[in-house]
Amino acid sequence: MNRRTTTIRSLALLASVSLVLTACSSDGDDDATPSAGGSSTTSANSAGSLLLGTLLPVTGSLSQLGPPEIAGVDLAVKEINEAGGVLGSDVEVSHKDSSDAENTQVATQSVTELISEGASAIIGAASSQVTLNVIDDVVGSETVMISPANTSATLSGYSDFFFRTAPPDTVQGDVLGNLIIADAAANLSILVFNEDYGTGLRDVVKGVVEGAGGTVSYGNPGEEFDPTEQNFSSIVGSALSSDPDAVAIIAFTTQTPLIVQELVNQGFDMSKVYFVDGNLQNFGDEFDPGTLEGAQGTLPGAFPSDEFRDRLLEVNPDLNDFSYAAESYDAAILASLAAVRGGATDGATIQANMAAVSGAEGGTECTGFAECLDLLESDEEINYQAVSGVGPFNDANDPSAANIGIYKFDGENNNSFQRGEFGEIK
């Protein structure tokens, strides 16, 4: 397990200040309840410095998502502190590994450490199943949990303390299903692993395809594979036995290369394969040139601008994947703005103000922490314009609207953005 803790501080604060501030605690002079719209001019003495924790995959089957997500949080914290921090103090961040659902003890230990450290908000996890394994411990401590990548519909409205900046799979599944139908695939096989994320997304895609008059001939309930499966010969054989027009792979990167190779071995036209956010990555020389040429995939979120990617590369020059970086950035910005609006850095205050700063109650549109902070300090309501393109939080603490990107693989087995589909969350 690779676990690191990073503290970001600006030069404007003297070291002695940090000695008198207790991370993520209130002043403690009275028993006042958290404000849902407190004055933004509250003295720094009324709140300790804000500690953001992350629960993101450094190891495990989603480890490719760790670097961009961590970079998104680090970029946000850097910009927040350059703008003066939250309530007069620099924001600190503690990074912990979530690993994956096959290594549950990693996330459990990380959550225990973050709560012990005094994190007021935890950004993560990337895997919906990992979140479901630890969410009760997080929200039970009145710590806000904000996932930048969870898409399972099971998590919609799970807790007042759980938010996400990625849309539920009702949106991605709808876009993927319609993409498959638009490509004239009337008979679809789905290779799906038996995990909440996989079966939930499968159900949406199946409903869209069948609703349009198509058929799902394999991958129906009861035809899922175990997430630890290593031999896909018979599974792929069953999926291809009905001579499908297309195959959708709903899995993580641990299983996907094995599935792809078996599809190749059994002679399937790989341009008719569809990927999802859990396995959409640049495979490069992992396969022979041209193996995935023409294959497509979907990924929630707006495609990051060149300017935003350049800012991320200043934080981590080694980034070659930007998946969910924008959603992670937005999560850190929203939590920090919520603390400013509420006038305190504890979890309950952040929770009470998250929807408002996202624009759920209207307000003046603003981009980035500094611009939004200026409005809050002028006692104006704000509507934070998310880099990821998501809309304000709805009553289930899901984004009210989101973009889904459609990507296509080239002859080098790498994918590139083709277009975006915008959808509202029902």
XYZ file of C-alpha atoms in Angstrom:
426
model
C 0.000 0.000 0.000
C 1.362 3.355 -1.009
C 0.155 6.073 1.287
C 1.371 9.634 1.395
C 0.363 12.746 3.273
C 0.898 16.147 1.768
C 0.493 19.449 3.548
C 0.305 22.553 1.408
C 0.974 25.866 3.079
C 1.476 29.356 1.677
C 4.430 31.550 2.609
C 2.009 34.175 3.871
C 1.360 32.272 7.094
C 3.963 32.063 9.830
C 4.611 28.654 11.352
C 3.435 29.906 14.707
C -0.093 30.325 13.384
C -0.450 26.607 12.767
C 0.475 25.881 16.370
C -2.559 27.676 17.732
C -5.075 26.305 15.245
C -6.606 22.878 15.761
C -7.301 21.185 12.441
C -10.961 21.028 11.471
C -12.386 22.054 14.839
C -14.578 24.977 15.830
C -13.590 27.643 18.329
C -15.478 25.838 21.081
C -16.483 28.977 22.997
C -20.187 28.196 22.684
C -22.616 25.539 21.545
C -23.893 27.391 18.510
C -25.183 25.158 15.716
C -23.503 25.249 12.306
C -24.702 28.042 10.049
C -26.289 27.280 6.700
C -25.442 30.749 5.508
C -23.204 32.437 8.010
C -21.377 35.674 7.338
C -18.309 35.222 5.192
C -16.518 37.815 7.262
C -16.304 35.511 10.301
C -12.987 35.870 12.114
C -10.386 33.169 11.553
C -10.474 32.586 15.319
C -13.945 31.061 14.978
C -12.637 28.102 12.983
C -9.545 25.963 12.740
C -7.748 25.351 9.475
C -9.609 23.164 7.002
C -8.214 19.659 6.519
C -9.347 17.862 3.375
C -8.715 14.137 3.189
C -8.605 12.070 0.023
C -9.538 8.412 -0.354
C -8.321 7.725 -3.867
C -6.787 4.687 -5.619
C -3.001 4.621 -5.429
C -3.089 0.816 -5.724
C -5.599 -1.705 -7.056
C -7.746 -2.103 -10.150
C -8.515 1.625 -10.494
C -5.005 2.876 -9.774
C -4.917 4.610 -13.171
C -7.441 7.100 -11.769
C -5.353 7.993 -8.720
C -2.819 10.401 -10.271
C -5.312 12.674 -12.086
C -7.722 12.724 -9.139
C -4.965 13.530 -6.654
C -3.604 16.202 -8.990
C -7.067 17.770 -9.218
C -7.270 18.078 -5.435
C -3.704 19.370 -5.130
C -4.318 22.003 -7.813
C -7.466 23.188 -6.045
C -5.700 23.436 -2.676
C -2.809 25.317 -4.278
C -5.153 27.876 -5.812
C -7.244 28.186 -2.652
C -4.174 28.960 -0.563
C -2.839 31.405 -3.148
C -6.155 33.236 -2.773
C -5.738 33.495 1.013
C -7.049 30.133 2.155
C -10.290 29.433 4.002
C -11.283 31.808 6.793
C -7.754 33.162 7.055
C -5.925 29.818 7.242
C -4.301 27.629 4.631
C -6.160 24.478 3.617
C -4.273 21.268 4.342
C -4.696 17.956 2.554
C -3.999 14.391 3.655
C -3.838 11.791 0.874
C -4.727 8.158 1.642
C -5.018 5.078 -0.544
C -8.446 3.558 -1.193
C -7.189 0.572 -3.222
C -10.205 -1.401 -4.517
C -13.102 -3.585 -3.395
C -10.861 -6.667 -3.331
C -8.670 -5.023 -0.676
C -11.285 -3.600 1.667
C -8.940 -3.261 4.627
C -6.966 -0.535 2.848
C -9.878 1.912 2.587
C -11.120 1.029 6.061
C -7.738 1.836 7.590
C -7.438 5.017 5.540
C -10.837 6.265 6.689
C -9.943 5.550 10.314
C -6.755 7.587 9.913
C -8.478 10.507 8.185
C -11.197 10.765 10.822
C -8.556 10.560 13.539
C -6.579 13.339 11.867
C -9.670 15.542 11.905
C -10.575 15.731 8.213
C -13.821 17.663 7.761
C -14.361 16.382 4.231
C -13.057 13.292 2.446
C -12.789 13.364 -1.343
C -13.330 9.839 -2.667
C -13.649 7.042 -3.247
C -13.292 6.356 -6.968
C -14.962 2.939 -6.770
C -18.642 2.919 -5.834
C -18.178 -0.406 -4.041
C -15.313 0.974 -1.951
C -17.518 3.918 -0.994
C -20.353 1.597 -0.010
C -17.918 -0.340 2.186
C -16.848 2.719 4.216
C -19.531 5.365 3.815
C -21.349 4.603 7.055
C -18.177 5.188 9.055
C -17.518 8.471 7.270
C -20.964 10.043 7.443
C -21.544 8.607 10.919
C -18.733 10.863 12.135
C -20.390 13.874 10.426
C -17.549 14.032 7.956
C -18.592 15.122 4.478
C -17.809 12.605 1.733
C -17.541 13.866 -1.845
C -16.840 11.332 -4.556
C -15.395 12.595 -7.840
C -16.060 9.318 -9.643
C -18.828 7.229 -8.005
C -21.602 6.559 -10.493
C -23.674 3.803 -8.849
C -27.327 4.788 -8.621
C -27.421 3.107 -5.197
C -25.589 6.113 -3.756
C -28.146 8.714 -4.856
C -29.536 10.279 -1.683
C -27.655 7.796 0.509
C -26.849 10.390 3.189
C -27.090 14.134 3.714
C -23.306 14.015 4.177
C -22.583 12.256 0.853
C -22.159 14.279 -2.342
C -20.657 13.497 -5.716
C -19.381 15.576 -8.604
C -19.805 12.706 -11.089
C -23.282 11.835 -12.372
C -25.048 8.544 -11.573
C -24.994 5.816 -14.192
C -28.476 6.673 -15.366
C -26.760 9.331 -17.500
C -23.725 7.364 -18.757
C -25.847 4.280 -19.361
C -28.335 6.277 -21.394
C -25.593 7.798 -23.563
C -23.824 4.451 -24.046
C -27.026 2.608 -24.899
C -28.025 5.227 -27.447
C -24.513 5.237 -28.935
C -24.722 1.474 -29.475
C -28.179 1.769 -31.061
C -27.042 4.662 -33.270
C -24.223 2.456 -34.542
C -26.897 0.031 -35.804
C -26.170 -2.689 -33.267
C -29.438 -4.540 -32.721
C -28.003 -7.531 -30.842
C -25.745 -6.686 -27.889
C -23.690 -8.880 -25.559
C -22.501 -7.365 -22.285
C -19.498 -8.691 -20.394
C -20.171 -7.371 -16.909
C -18.647 -8.125 -13.525
C -20.796 -8.847 -10.498
C -20.320 -5.599 -8.599
C -22.814 -2.836 -7.841
C -21.234 -0.443 -10.345
C -21.229 -3.057 -13.092
C -24.735 -4.421 -12.656
C -26.250 -0.971 -12.185
C -24.713 0.379 -15.384
C -25.620 -2.837 -17.225
C -29.253 -2.445 -16.213
C -29.426 1.069 -17.660
C -27.752 0.098 -20.949
C -29.987 -2.977 -21.251
C -33.098 -0.859 -20.691
C -32.098 1.681 -23.352
C -31.179 -0.954 -25.960
C -34.319 -3.023 -25.408
C -36.459 0.104 -25.261
C -35.231 0.963 -28.748
C -36.174 -2.483 -30.053
C -32.764 -4.111 -29.661
C -31.824 -7.330 -27.870
C -29.365 -8.066 -25.082
C -28.502 -11.677 -25.811
C -25.841 -12.109 -23.118
C -24.996 -10.320 -19.883
C -28.483 -10.397 -18.439
C -29.053 -10.817 -14.673
C -27.393 -14.058 -13.591
C -24.787 -13.896 -16.378
C -22.214 -11.720 -14.600
C -18.634 -12.851 -13.953
C -16.771 -12.790 -10.668
C -14.528 -9.695 -10.265
C -11.589 -12.013 -9.485
C -12.050 -14.064 -12.684
C -8.834 -14.712 -14.637
C -9.940 -17.115 -17.383
C -12.443 -15.649 -19.867
C -12.384 -18.289 -22.588
C -15.787 -19.829 -21.840
C -17.328 -16.526 -20.754
C -16.392 -14.784 -23.994
C -17.447 -17.913 -25.909
C -20.908 -17.684 -24.342
C -21.128 -13.971 -25.099
C -20.269 -14.553 -28.769
C -22.446 -17.635 -29.234
C -25.426 -15.477 -30.238
C -23.400 -13.691 -32.954
C -23.786 -10.190 -31.403
C -23.427 -6.986 -33.437
C -21.575 -5.357 -30.520
C -19.979 -6.176 -27.179
C -19.920 -3.825 -24.191
C -17.274 -4.467 -21.519
C -18.371 -3.187 -18.117
C -15.455 -3.937 -15.825
C -12.280 -2.440 -14.380
C -8.793 -2.478 -15.837
C -7.835 -5.645 -13.943
C -10.160 -7.807 -16.028
C -10.419 -5.799 -19.252
C -7.080 -6.691 -20.933
C -7.832 -10.390 -20.422
C -11.285 -9.945 -21.951
C -9.946 -7.958 -24.904
C -7.316 -10.581 -25.674
C -9.904 -13.360 -25.534
C -12.229 -11.442 -27.875
C -9.303 -11.132 -30.298
C -8.493 -14.816 -29.934
C -12.076 -15.738 -30.772
C -12.142 -13.505 -33.845
C -14.538 -10.739 -32.819
C -14.461 -7.424 -34.734
C -12.883 -5.167 -32.105
C -14.243 -1.996 -33.709
C -17.629 -3.139 -32.337
C -16.458 -3.109 -28.713
C -17.581 -0.452 -26.202
C -15.823 0.583 -23.010
C -17.013 2.524 -19.954
C -15.376 4.843 -17.431
C -14.086 1.955 -15.311
C -11.866 0.640 -18.094
C -11.474 3.470 -20.616
C -7.750 4.098 -20.810
C -4.897 4.301 -23.294
C -3.746 0.711 -23.772
C -0.924 1.532 -26.206
C 1.480 -1.347 -26.790
C -0.353 -3.600 -24.337
C -1.971 -4.986 -27.515
C -0.777 -5.323 -31.098
C -1.132 -2.123 -33.156
C -4.652 -1.702 -34.511
C -6.249 -4.120 -32.038
C -8.714 -1.562 -30.675
C -8.954 0.742 -33.695
C -12.538 1.977 -34.010
C -13.651 0.788 -30.562
C -15.468 3.417 -28.496
C -16.119 4.288 -24.869
C -17.897 6.723 -22.573
C -16.572 8.789 -19.683
C -18.563 11.169 -17.458
C -17.393 14.766 -17.399
C -16.558 17.547 -19.809
C -13.291 17.126 -21.684
C -10.742 19.275 -19.809
C -9.542 22.395 -21.591
C -5.912 22.799 -22.590
C -5.589 25.546 -19.993
C -6.858 23.316 -17.173
C -4.626 20.443 -18.242
C -1.622 22.772 -18.271
C -2.434 23.787 -14.680
C -2.669 20.129 -13.674
C 0.685 19.403 -15.280
C 2.255 22.115 -13.155
C 1.182 20.078 -10.120
C 2.096 16.684 -11.595
C 4.221 16.864 -14.786
C 3.964 13.091 -15.223
C 0.200 13.022 -15.858
C -0.857 11.254 -19.047
C -4.496 10.671 -18.082
C -6.892 13.365 -16.894
C -9.917 11.214 -16.000
C -11.923 12.687 -13.117
C -9.279 15.359 -12.416
C -11.857 18.096 -12.959
C -14.408 16.397 -10.705
C -11.774 16.084 -7.948
C -10.826 19.734 -8.348
C -14.486 20.755 -8.109
C -14.982 18.669 -4.968
C -12.156 20.470 -3.142
C -13.300 23.905 -4.316
C -16.925 23.287 -3.310
C -16.009 22.014 0.163
C -13.815 25.046 0.748
C -16.432 27.518 -0.481
C -19.022 25.818 1.742
C -16.788 26.379 4.773
C -16.380 30.044 3.844
C -20.109 30.536 3.381
C -20.884 28.837 6.683
C -18.095 30.568 8.597
C -16.579 27.372 10.050
C -14.584 24.352 8.915
C -16.382 21.471 10.640
C -18.157 18.799 8.622
C -21.675 19.805 9.637
C -21.137 23.384 8.455
C -19.665 22.249 5.157
C -22.579 19.854 4.623
C -25.133 22.587 5.303
C -23.619 24.899 2.673
C -22.560 22.555 -0.148
C -25.761 22.819 -2.173
C -25.916 26.595 -1.878
C -22.390 27.251 -3.178
C -23.023 24.835 -6.066
C -25.798 27.154 -7.234
C -28.795 25.152 -6.027
C -30.318 28.370 -4.640
C -29.307 30.573 -7.552
C -26.667 33.231 -7.117
C -24.027 34.970 -9.182
C -22.018 32.726 -11.465
C -18.318 32.565 -10.605
C -15.323 30.559 -11.775
C -12.554 29.388 -9.480
C -12.077 29.895 -5.752
C -10.741 33.468 -5.806
C -13.627 34.881 -7.835
C -16.252 33.045 -5.774
C -14.544 34.101 -2.530
C -14.782 37.769 -3.501
C -18.543 37.398 -3.968
C -19.006 35.583 -0.666
C -17.031 38.282 1.133
C -19.464 40.800 -0.380
C -22.350 38.776 1.106
C -23.531 37.607 -2.315
C -24.885 34.147 -3.047
C -22.814 32.241 -5.590
C -23.284 29.698 -8.361
C -19.919 27.966 -8.744
C -19.265 27.041 -12.375
C -17.756 23.585 -12.172
C -14.749 22.802 -14.332
C -16.265 19.363 -14.930
C -19.430 20.980 -16.309
C -21.825 19.470 -13.745
C -24.865 21.397 -12.601
C -25.801 22.343 -9.018
C -26.527 19.575 -6.533
C -30.090 18.262 -6.576
C -32.090 16.944 -3.626
C -30.186 13.629 -3.738
C -26.816 15.468 -3.615
C -26.134 14.351 -7.188
C -25.219 16.834 -9.917
C -28.429 18.049 -11.525
C -26.842 17.851 -14.979
C -23.628 16.533 -16.488
C -21.674 15.875 -19.653
C -20.716 12.424 -20.910
C -17.739 12.262 -23.250
C -17.587 9.815 -26.159
C -14.099 8.550 -27.026
C -12.707 6.506 -29.911
C -9.591 4.336 -30.157
C -6.978 4.805 -32.876
C -4.480 2.423 -34.458
C -2.112 2.905 -31.510
C -4.771 1.558 -29.106
C -5.163 5.000 -27.518
C -8.444 6.868 -27.210
C -9.300 10.468 -27.979
C -12.295 12.664 -27.265
C -14.862 12.816 -30.058
C -17.802 14.735 -28.668
C -19.828 15.322 -25.528
C -23.446 14.551 -24.721
C -25.204 16.715 -22.128
C -27.894 15.217 -19.956
C -30.001 16.105 -16.951
C -30.183 13.743 -13.993
C -33.699 12.420 -13.504
